[in-house]
Coordinates of C-alpha atoms in Angstrom, one line a residue:
X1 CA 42.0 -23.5 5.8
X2 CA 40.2 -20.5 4.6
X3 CA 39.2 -17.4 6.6
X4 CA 36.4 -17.0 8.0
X5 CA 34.7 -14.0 5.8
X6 CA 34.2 -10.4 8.1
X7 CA 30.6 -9.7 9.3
X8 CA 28.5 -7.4 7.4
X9 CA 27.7 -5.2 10.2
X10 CA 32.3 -4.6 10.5
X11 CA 32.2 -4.2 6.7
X12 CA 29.6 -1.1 6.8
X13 CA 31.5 0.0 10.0
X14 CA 35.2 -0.1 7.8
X15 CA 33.6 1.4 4.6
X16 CA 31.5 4.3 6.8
X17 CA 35.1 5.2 8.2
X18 CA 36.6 5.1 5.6
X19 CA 34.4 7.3 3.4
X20 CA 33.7 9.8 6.3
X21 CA 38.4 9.9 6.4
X22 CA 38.4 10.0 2.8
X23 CA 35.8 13.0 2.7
X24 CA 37.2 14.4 5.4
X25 CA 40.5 15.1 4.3
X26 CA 39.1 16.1 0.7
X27 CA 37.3 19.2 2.6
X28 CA 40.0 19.7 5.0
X29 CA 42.6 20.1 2.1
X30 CA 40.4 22.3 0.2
X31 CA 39.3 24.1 2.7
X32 CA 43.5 25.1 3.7
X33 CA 43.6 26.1 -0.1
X34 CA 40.9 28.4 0.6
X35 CA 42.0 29.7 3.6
X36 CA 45.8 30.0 2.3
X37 CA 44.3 31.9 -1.0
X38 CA 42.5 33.7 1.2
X39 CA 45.0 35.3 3.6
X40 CA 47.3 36.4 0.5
X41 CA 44.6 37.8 -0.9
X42 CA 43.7 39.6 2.5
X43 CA 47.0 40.8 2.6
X44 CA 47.3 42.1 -0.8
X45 CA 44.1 44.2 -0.5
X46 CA 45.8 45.6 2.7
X47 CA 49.2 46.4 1.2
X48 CA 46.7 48.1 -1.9
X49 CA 45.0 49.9 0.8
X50 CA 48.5 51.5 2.3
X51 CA 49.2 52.2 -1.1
X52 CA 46.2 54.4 -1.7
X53 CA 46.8 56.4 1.3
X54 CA 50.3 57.4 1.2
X55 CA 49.8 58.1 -2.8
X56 CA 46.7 60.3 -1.6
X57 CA 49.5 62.8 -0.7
X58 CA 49.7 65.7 -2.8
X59 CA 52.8 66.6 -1.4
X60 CA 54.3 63.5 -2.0
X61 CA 53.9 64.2 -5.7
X62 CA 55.1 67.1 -5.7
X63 CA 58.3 66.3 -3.7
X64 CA 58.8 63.7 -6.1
X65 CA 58.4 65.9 -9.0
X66 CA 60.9 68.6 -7.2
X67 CA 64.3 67.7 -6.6
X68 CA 64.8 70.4 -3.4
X69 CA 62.2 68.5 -2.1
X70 CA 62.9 65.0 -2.3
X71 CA 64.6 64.2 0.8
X72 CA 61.0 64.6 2.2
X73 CA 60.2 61.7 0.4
X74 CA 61.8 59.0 2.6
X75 CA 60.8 60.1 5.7
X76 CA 57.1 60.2 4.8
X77 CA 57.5 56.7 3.3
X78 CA 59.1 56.1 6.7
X79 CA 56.6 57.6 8.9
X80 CA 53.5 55.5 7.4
X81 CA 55.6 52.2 7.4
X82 CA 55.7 52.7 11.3
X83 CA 52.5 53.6 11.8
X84 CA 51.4 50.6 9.2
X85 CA 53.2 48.1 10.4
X86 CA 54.3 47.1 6.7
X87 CA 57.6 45.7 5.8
X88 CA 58.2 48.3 3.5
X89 CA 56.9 51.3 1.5
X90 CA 58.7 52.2 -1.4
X91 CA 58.5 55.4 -3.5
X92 CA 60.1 55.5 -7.1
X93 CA 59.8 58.2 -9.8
X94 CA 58.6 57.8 -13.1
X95 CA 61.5 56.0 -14.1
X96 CA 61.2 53.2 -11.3
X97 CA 64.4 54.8 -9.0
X98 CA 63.8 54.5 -5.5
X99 CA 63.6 57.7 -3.7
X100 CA 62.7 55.8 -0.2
X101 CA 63.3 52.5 1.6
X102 CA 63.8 50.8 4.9
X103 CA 67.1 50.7 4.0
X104 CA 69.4 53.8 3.4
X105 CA 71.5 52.3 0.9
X106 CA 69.3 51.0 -1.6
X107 CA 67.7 54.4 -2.3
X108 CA 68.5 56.0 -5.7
X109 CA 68.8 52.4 -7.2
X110 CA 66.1 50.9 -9.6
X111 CA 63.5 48.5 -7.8
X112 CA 63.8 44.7 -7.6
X113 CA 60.1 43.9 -9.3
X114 CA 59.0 45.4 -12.5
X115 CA 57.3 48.9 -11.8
X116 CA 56.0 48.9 -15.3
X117 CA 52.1 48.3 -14.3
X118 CA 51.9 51.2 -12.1
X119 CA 53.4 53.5 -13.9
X120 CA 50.9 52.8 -16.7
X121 CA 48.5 53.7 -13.8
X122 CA 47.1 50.2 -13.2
X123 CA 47.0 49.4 -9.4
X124 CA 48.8 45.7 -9.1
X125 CA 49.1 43.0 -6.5
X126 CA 50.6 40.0 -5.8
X127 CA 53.2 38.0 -4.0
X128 CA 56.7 38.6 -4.7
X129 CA 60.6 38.3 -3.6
X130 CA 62.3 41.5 -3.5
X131 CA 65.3 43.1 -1.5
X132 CA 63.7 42.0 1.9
X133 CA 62.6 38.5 1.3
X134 CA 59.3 37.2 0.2
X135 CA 56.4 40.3 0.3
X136 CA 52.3 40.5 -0.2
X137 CA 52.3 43.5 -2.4
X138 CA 50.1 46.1 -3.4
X139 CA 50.8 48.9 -6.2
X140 CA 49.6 52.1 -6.9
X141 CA 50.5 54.8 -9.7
X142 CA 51.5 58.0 -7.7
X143 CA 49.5 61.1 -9.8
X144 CA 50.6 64.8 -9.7
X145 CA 47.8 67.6 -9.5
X146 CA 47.2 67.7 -13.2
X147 CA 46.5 63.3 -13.3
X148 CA 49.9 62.7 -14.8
X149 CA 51.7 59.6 -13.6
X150 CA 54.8 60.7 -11.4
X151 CA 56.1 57.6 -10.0
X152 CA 54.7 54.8 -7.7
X153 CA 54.0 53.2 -4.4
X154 CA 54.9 50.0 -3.8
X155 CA 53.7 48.5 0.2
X156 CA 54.9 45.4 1.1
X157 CA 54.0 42.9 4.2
X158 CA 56.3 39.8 5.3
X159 CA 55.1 37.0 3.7
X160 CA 55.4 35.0 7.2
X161 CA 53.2 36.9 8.9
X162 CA 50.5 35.0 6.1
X163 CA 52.5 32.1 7.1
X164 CA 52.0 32.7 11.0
X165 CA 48.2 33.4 10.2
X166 CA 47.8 30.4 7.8
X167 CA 49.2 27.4 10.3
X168 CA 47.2 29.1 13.2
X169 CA 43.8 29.1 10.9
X170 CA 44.9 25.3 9.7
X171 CA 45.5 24.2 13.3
X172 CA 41.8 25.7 14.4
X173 CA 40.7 23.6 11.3
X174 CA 42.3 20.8 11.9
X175 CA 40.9 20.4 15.3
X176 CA 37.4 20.8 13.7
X177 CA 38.0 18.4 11.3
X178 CA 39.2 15.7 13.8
X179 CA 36.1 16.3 15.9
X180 CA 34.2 16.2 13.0
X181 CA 35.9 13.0 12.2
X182 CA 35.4 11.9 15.4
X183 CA 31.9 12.3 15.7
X184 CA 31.7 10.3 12.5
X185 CA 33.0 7.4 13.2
X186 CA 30.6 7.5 16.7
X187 CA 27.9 7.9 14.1
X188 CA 29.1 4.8 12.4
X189 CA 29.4 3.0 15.4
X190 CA 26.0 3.7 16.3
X191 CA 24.5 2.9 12.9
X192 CA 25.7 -0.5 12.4
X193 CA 25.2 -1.2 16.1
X194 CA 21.6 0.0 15.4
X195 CA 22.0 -2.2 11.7
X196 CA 22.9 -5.5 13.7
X197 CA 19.4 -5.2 16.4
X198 CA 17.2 -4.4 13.5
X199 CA 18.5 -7.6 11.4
X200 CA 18.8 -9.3 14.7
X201 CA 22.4 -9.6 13.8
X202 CA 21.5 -11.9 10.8
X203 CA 23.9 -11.3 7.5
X204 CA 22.7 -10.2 4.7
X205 CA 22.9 -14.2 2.8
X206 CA 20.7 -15.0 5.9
X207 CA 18.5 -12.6 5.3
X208 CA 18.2 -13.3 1.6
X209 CA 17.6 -17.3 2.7
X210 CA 14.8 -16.5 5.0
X211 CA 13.0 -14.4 2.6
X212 CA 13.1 -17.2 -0.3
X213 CA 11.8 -19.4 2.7
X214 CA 9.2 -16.6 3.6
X215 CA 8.2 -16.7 -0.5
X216 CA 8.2 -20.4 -0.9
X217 CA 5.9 -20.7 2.1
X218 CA 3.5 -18.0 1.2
X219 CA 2.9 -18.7 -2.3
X220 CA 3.6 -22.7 -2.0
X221 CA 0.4 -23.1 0.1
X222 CA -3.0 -23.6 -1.2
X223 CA -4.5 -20.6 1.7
X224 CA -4.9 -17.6 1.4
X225 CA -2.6 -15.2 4.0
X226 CA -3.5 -11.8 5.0
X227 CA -1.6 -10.3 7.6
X228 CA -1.9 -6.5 9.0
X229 CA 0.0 -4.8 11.3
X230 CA -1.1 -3.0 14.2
X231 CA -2.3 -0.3 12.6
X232 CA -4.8 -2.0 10.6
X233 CA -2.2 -1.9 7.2
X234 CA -1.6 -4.3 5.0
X235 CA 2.0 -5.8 5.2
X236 CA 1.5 -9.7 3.5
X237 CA -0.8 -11.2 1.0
X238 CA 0.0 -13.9 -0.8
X239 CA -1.4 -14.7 -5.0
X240 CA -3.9 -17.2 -2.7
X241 CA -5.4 -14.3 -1.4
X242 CA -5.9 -12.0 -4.3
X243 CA -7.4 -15.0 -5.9
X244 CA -9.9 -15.5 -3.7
X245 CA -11.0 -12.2 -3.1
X246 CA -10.9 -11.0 -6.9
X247 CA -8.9 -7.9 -6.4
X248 CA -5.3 -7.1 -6.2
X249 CA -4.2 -6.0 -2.6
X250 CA -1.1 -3.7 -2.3
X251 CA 1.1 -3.6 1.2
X252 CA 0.4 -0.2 3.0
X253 CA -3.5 -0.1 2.1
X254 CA -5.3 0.3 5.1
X255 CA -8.1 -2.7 5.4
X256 CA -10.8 -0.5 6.0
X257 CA -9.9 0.9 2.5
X258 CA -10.6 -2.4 0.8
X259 CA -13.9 -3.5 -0.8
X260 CA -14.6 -6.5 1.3
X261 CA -17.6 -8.5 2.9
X262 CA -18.8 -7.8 6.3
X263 CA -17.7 -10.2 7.9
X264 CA -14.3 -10.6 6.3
X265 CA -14.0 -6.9 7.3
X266 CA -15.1 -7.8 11.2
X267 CA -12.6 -10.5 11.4
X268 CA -9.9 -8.4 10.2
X269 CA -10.8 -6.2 12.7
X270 CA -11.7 -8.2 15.8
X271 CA -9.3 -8.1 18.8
X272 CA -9.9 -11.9 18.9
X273 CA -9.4 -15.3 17.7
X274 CA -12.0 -16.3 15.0
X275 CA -12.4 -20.0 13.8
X276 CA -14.5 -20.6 11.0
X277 CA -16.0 -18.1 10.1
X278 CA -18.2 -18.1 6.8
X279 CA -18.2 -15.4 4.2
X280 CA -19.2 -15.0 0.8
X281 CA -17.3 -12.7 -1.9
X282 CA -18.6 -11.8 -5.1
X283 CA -18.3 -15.9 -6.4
X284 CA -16.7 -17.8 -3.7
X285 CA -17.7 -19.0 -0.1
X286 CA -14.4 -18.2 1.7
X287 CA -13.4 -20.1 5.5
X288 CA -11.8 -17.6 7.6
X289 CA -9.5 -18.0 10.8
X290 CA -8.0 -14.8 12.6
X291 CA -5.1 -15.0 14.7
X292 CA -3.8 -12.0 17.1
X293 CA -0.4 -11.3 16.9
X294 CA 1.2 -10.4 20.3
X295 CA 4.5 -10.4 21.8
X296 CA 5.4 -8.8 25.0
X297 CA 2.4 -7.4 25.4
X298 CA 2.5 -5.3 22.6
X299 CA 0.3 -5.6 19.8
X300 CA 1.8 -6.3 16.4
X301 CA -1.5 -7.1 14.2
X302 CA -3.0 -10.0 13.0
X303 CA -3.2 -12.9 10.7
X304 CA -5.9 -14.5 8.9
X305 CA -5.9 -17.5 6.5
X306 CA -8.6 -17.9 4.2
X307 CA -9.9 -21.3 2.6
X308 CA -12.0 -21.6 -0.6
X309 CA -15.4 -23.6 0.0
X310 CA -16.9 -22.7 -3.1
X311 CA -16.6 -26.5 -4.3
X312 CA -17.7 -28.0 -1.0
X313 CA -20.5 -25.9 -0.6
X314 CA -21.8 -26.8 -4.1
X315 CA -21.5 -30.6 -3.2
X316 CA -23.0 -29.9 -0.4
X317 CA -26.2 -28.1 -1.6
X318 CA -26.1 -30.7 -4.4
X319 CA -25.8 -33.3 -1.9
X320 CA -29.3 -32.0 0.0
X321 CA -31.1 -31.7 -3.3
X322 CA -30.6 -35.4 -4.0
X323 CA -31.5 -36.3 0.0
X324 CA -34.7 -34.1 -0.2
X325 CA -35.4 -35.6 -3.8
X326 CA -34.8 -39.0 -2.5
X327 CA -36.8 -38.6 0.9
X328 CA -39.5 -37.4 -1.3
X329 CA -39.5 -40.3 -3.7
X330 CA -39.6 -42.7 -1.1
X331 CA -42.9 -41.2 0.3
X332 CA -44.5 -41.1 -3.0
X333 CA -43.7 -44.7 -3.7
X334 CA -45.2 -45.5 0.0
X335 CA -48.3 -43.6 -1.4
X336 CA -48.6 -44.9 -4.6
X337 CA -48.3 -48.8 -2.8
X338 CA -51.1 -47.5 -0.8
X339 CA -53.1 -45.5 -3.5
X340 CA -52.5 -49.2 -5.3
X341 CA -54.1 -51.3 -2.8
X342 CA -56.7 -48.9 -2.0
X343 CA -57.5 -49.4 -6.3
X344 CA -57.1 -53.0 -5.9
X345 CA -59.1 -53.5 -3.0
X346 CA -62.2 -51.6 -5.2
X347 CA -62.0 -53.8 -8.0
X348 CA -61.5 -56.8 -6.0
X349 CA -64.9 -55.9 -4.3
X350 CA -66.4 -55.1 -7.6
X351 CA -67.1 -51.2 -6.9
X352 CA -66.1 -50.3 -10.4
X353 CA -67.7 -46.7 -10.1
X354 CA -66.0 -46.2 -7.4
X355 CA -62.6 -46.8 -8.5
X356 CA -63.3 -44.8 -11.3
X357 CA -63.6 -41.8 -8.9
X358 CA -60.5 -42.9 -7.2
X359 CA -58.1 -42.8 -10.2
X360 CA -60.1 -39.3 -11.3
X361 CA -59.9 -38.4 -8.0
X362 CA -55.9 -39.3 -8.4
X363 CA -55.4 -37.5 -11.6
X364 CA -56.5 -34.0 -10.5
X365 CA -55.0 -34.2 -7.4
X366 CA -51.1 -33.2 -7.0
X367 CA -47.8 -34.8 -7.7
X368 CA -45.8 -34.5 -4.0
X369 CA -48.8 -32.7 -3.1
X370 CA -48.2 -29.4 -5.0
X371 CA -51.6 -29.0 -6.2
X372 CA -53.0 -28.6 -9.7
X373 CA -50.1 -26.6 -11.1
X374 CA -47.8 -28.9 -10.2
X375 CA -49.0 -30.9 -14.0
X376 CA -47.5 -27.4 -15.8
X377 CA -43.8 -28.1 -13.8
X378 CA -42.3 -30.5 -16.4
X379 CA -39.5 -30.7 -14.8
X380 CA -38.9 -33.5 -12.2
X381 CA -36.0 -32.2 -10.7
X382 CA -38.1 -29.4 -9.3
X383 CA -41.1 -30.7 -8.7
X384 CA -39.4 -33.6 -5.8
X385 CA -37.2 -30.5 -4.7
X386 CA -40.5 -28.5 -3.4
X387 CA -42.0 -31.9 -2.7
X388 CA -39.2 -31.9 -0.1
X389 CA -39.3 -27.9 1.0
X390 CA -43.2 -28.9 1.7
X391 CA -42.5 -31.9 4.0
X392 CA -40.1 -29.9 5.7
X393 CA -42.4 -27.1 5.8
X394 CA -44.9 -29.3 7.0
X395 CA -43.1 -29.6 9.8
X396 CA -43.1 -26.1 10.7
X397 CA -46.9 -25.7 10.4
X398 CA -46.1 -24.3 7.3
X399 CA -48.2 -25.1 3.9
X400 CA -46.0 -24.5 1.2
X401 CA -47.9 -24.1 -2.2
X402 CA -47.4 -24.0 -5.7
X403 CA -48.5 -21.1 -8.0
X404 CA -51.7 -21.8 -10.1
X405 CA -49.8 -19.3 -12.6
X406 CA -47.1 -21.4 -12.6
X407 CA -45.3 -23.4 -15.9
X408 CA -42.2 -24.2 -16.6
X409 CA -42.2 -26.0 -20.3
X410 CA -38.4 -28.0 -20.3
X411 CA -36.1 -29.4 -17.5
X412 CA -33.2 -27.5 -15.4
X413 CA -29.8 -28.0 -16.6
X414 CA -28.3 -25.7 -13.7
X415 CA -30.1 -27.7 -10.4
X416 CA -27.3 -26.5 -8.0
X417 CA -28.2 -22.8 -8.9
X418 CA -31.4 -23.2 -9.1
X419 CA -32.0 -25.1 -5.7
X420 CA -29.3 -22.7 -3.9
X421 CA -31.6 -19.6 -4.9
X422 CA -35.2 -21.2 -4.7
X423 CA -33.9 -23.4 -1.5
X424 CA -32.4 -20.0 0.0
X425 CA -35.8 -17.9 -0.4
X426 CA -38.1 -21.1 0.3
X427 CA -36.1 -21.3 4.0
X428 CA -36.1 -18.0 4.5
X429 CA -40.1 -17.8 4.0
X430 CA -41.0 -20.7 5.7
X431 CA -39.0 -19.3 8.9
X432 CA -40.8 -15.6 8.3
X433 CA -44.3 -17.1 8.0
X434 CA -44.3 -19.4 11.1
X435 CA -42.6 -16.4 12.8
X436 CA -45.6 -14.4 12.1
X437 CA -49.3 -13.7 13.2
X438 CA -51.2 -14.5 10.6
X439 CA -52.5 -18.3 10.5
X440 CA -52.6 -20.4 8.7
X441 CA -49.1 -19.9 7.9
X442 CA -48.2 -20.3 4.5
X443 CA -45.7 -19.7 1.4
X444 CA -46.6 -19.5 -1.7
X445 CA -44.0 -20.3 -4.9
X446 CA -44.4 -19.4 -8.5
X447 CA -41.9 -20.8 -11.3
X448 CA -42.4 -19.6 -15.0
X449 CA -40.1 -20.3 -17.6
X450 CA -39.3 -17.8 -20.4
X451 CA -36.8 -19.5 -23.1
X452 CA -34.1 -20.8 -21.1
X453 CA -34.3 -18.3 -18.3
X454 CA -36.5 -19.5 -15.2
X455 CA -38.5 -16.6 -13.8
X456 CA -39.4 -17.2 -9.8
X457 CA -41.0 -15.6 -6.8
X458 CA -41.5 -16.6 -3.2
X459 CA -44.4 -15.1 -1.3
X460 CA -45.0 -15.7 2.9
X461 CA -47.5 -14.6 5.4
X462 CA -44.7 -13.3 8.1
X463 CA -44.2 -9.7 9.2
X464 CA -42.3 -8.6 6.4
X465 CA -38.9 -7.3 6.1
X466 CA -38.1 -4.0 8.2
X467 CA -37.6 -1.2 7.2
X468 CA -33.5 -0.8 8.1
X469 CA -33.1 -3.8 6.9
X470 CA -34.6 -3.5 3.6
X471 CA -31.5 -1.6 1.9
X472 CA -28.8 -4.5 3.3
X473 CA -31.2 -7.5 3.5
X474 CA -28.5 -9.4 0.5
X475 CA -25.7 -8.4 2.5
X476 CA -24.0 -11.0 4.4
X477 CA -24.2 -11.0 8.1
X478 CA -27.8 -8.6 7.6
X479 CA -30.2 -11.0 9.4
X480 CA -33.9 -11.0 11.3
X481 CA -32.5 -13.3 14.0
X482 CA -30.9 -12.6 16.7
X483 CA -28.7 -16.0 17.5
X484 CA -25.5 -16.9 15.3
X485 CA -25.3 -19.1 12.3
X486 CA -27.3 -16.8 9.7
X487 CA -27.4 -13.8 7.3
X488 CA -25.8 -15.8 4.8
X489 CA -28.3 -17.4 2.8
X490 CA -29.6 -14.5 0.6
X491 CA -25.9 -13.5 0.1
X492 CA -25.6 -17.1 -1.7
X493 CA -28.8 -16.8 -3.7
X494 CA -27.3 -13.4 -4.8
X495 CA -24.0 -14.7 -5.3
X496 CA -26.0 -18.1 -7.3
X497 CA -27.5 -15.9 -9.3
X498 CA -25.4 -13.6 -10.4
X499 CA -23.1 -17.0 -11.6
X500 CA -26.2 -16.9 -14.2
X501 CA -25.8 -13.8 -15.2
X502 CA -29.2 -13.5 -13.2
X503 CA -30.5 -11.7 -10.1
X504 CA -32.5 -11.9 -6.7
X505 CA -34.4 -8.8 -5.7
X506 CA -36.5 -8.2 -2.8
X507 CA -40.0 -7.1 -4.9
X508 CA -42.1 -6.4 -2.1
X509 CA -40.8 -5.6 1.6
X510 CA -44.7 -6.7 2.7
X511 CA -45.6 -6.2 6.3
X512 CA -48.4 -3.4 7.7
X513 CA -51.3 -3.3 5.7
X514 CA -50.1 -5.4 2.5
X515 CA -51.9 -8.2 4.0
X516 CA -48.7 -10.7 3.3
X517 CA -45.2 -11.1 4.2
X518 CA -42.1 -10.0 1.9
X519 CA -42.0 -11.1 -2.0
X520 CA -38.6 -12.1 -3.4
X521 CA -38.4 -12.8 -6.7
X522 CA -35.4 -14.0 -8.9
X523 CA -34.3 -14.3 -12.5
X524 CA -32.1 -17.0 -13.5
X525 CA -30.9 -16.8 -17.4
X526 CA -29.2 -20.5 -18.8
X527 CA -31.0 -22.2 -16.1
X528 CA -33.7 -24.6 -18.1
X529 CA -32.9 -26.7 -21.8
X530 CA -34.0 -25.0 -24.4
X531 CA -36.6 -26.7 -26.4
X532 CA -35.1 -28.1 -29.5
X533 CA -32.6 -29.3 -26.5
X534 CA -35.5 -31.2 -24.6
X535 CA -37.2 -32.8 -27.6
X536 CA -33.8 -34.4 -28.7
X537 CA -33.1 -35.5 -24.9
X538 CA -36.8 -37.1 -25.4
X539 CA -35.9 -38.7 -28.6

């Protein structure tokens, strides 16, 4: 049976206490080599220091040098050792004889250690055994009046008063070590106790297993994920995300840092649920939910999910382009069946002339009811899509008209831009016009065709766009109405457009004394056939 492996947070625990034993010993053995070194050292420059003085003497030279005088020797190398408190002071001639000592008997005898040094008139210390046990020493040449070397003096203090010093200083140590060790190993304790609550007392394998399920769940799913935390920074985004907005996001940027729509931007930001929500980025039409992240009352950010509509929105428009062409194809053919018994009807009751002013009367009239121009619009696709707008217009009290100007040689090979833009602006006026005073209301469209690029503007007869609105009227969420639901249709003509490599522009704000409402106009390159392209699609 095999044993059950220790818990990471005990394994930190063992190796902190270990380390903090292991350094703490290092230091506290160095630091008693120091401290040993130290003392000796200390001890030495006091024996030098005793040595000065006494050699300081001048009439310790010169008893040394005199032999009447010599006795006088010992007892002044007596005399300082009492009042020094060294073990010994020594005095030797300049041939290394004693001439004092602590003891009587070992005067006139050579010294134990090699007096060579300080009779070459170097001062020496060190450490050494001599007649009276182990000594810290200190040397000193001893110099007569005219600088000549005379003899030395030799001060000596008992080696176990360093010893005595150095196990009272190591004991004082070693208490500060142990409370320094001490207080280590509470640090430890604390850490990994601190260790296990953050890591909610998960191991590190279980840590490593939740984050490859974190990954696999982020980057599996076909959503974008955004979360922030409470302080409005960036903490997850997923390759979904970056995707969809176009730009990479890096953990730590504050949201109001990043280049995003309104009202991606808001919902980031709101303190409440959002479920949705419609926003358009540079090329895509995004879905966005928010969710507020809270948990015991405290707030801990938010997460939002974003889901690409760009497809399903073009089906959609696509879809309303064929219903609007349809609808209007199935008035027409209820007009032309009554435009065809209204001819018959003639000839049956043989008013010939007449029907000759019907079908003339036919023939300069308009297809859909667009007017005269409507024979310089060869394309089909266009002229059933304003058929539509106008019926719907109708509806408003809104006469929607086609530019006399107007003439667009071959046929659209980009419908879904084309009706997202001219549907967009074509709403948008309609709306403005019946909203505004002058009557009748109406809205006037002009198409011209340059190449392959389709050239179109949209006048009205409303009020015009206002004046703080003018500079963000293509932003989303930038609206005249008040109730919810719009501001996003001139951000998808923009955003149709610029899929052209085209452009919408507001050309004329209109209002006040202009006598019309605003004037949009839009470019659209790639968005008819070109003409060798159109004759071979005839042939």
């Amino acid at each position: 049976m095999s044993r059950r492996p220790m818990r990471f947070a005990r394994q930190v625990l063992a190796l902190q206490i270990g380390l903090i034993v292991l350094v703490t010993g290092i230091g506290f053995g160095v630091a008693a080599a120091l401290l040993d070194r130290g003392l000796v050292d200390q001890y030495g420059q006091r024996a030098l220091g005793v040595a000065r003085a006494v050699a300081a003497d001048d009439q310790l030279a010169r008893a040394v040098t005199d032999p009447a005088l010599r006795p006088l020797v010992a007892d002044k190398a007596e005399r300082a050792r009492a009042a020094t408190g060294a073990l010994f002071i020594v005095v030797t001639d300049d041939r290394g004889v004693r001439l004092s000592h602590p003891v009587a008997e070992e005067i006139g005898d050579p010294v134990s250690t090699d007096p060579s040094q300080a009779l070459a008139g170097r001062e020496v210390i060190n450490v050494q055994r001599g007649t009276l046990g182990w000594s810290a020493r200190g040397k000193v040449p001893l110099r007569a009046a005219d600088d000549d070397v005379v003899g030395q003096v030799s001060v000596g203090f008992d080696a176990r008063e360093i010893d005595t010093s150095f196990l009272r200083l190591l004991g004082t140590s070693a208490a500060l070590a142990a409370g320094a060790l001490l207080l280590g190993i509470a640090g430890s304790a604390l850490l990994t106790r601190l260790l296990k609550r953050r890591t909610l007392g998960l191991e590190p394998h279980e840590l490593a297993e939740l984050l490859r399920q974190r990954e696999a769940v982020l980057y599996g799913i076909g959503e974008g994920v955004l979360a922030m935390d409470a302080a409005e920074r960036i903490t997850v985004c997923n390759g979904e995300t970056e995707r969809l907005l176009g730009r990479r996001v890096e953990p730590g940027t504050s949201v109001r840092d990043l280049d995003l729509p309104p009202r991606l931007l808001s919902a980031l930001l709101a303190q409440h649920p959002v479920d949705n929500l419609i926003t358009v980025t540079a090329d895509r039409v995004l879905v966005v939910h928010h969710r507020p992240v809270r948990r015991d009352g405290i707030d801990l950010g938010a997460v939002v999910t974003l889901r690409d509509r760009t497809d399903l929105d073009k089906l959609t428009r696509e879809l309303e382009s064929v219903r609007g062409t349809a609808d209007v194809l199935r008035a027409q053919r209820h007009e032309f069946t009554n435009r065809l018994h209204a001819l018959s009807g003639l000839l049956q009751t043989g008013h010939r002339q007449e029907a000759e002013d019907y079908l003339q009367a036919l023939f300069s009239g308009s297809i859909a009811g667009l007017g005269p121009a409507a024979d310089a619009v060869r394309d089909s696709y266009l002229v059933s899509f304003l058929g539509a707008k106008k019926a719907a217009a109708a509806e408003k009290d809104v006469a929607l008209e086609l530019g006399e100007t107007s003439w667009v040689a071959t046929g659209v090979i980009a419908p879904v831009e084309v009706t997202t833009v001219l549907g967009n602006l074509v709403d948008n006026a309609c709306d403005a016009a019946r909203s505004g005073d002058r009557r009748p209301a109406r809205v006037e469209v002009d198409l011209l065709s340059d190449g392959t690029t389709l050239h179109l503007s949209v006048l009205d007869t409303g009020a015009g766009v206002p004046d703080a609105l003018r500079e963000e009227v293509f932003t989303e969420g930038t609206s005249t109405k008040d109730d919810e639901g719009h501001g996003i249709g001139l951000a998808l003509a923009r955003q149709a457009a610029h899929s052209l490599g085209g452009e919408v522009r507001l050309a004329d704000p209109g209002g006040g004394t202009t006598g019309h409402g605003a004037v949009f106009v839009a470019r659209l390159p790639g968005a008819l056939a070109a003409a060798n392209e159109e004759q071979e699609t005839k042939r």
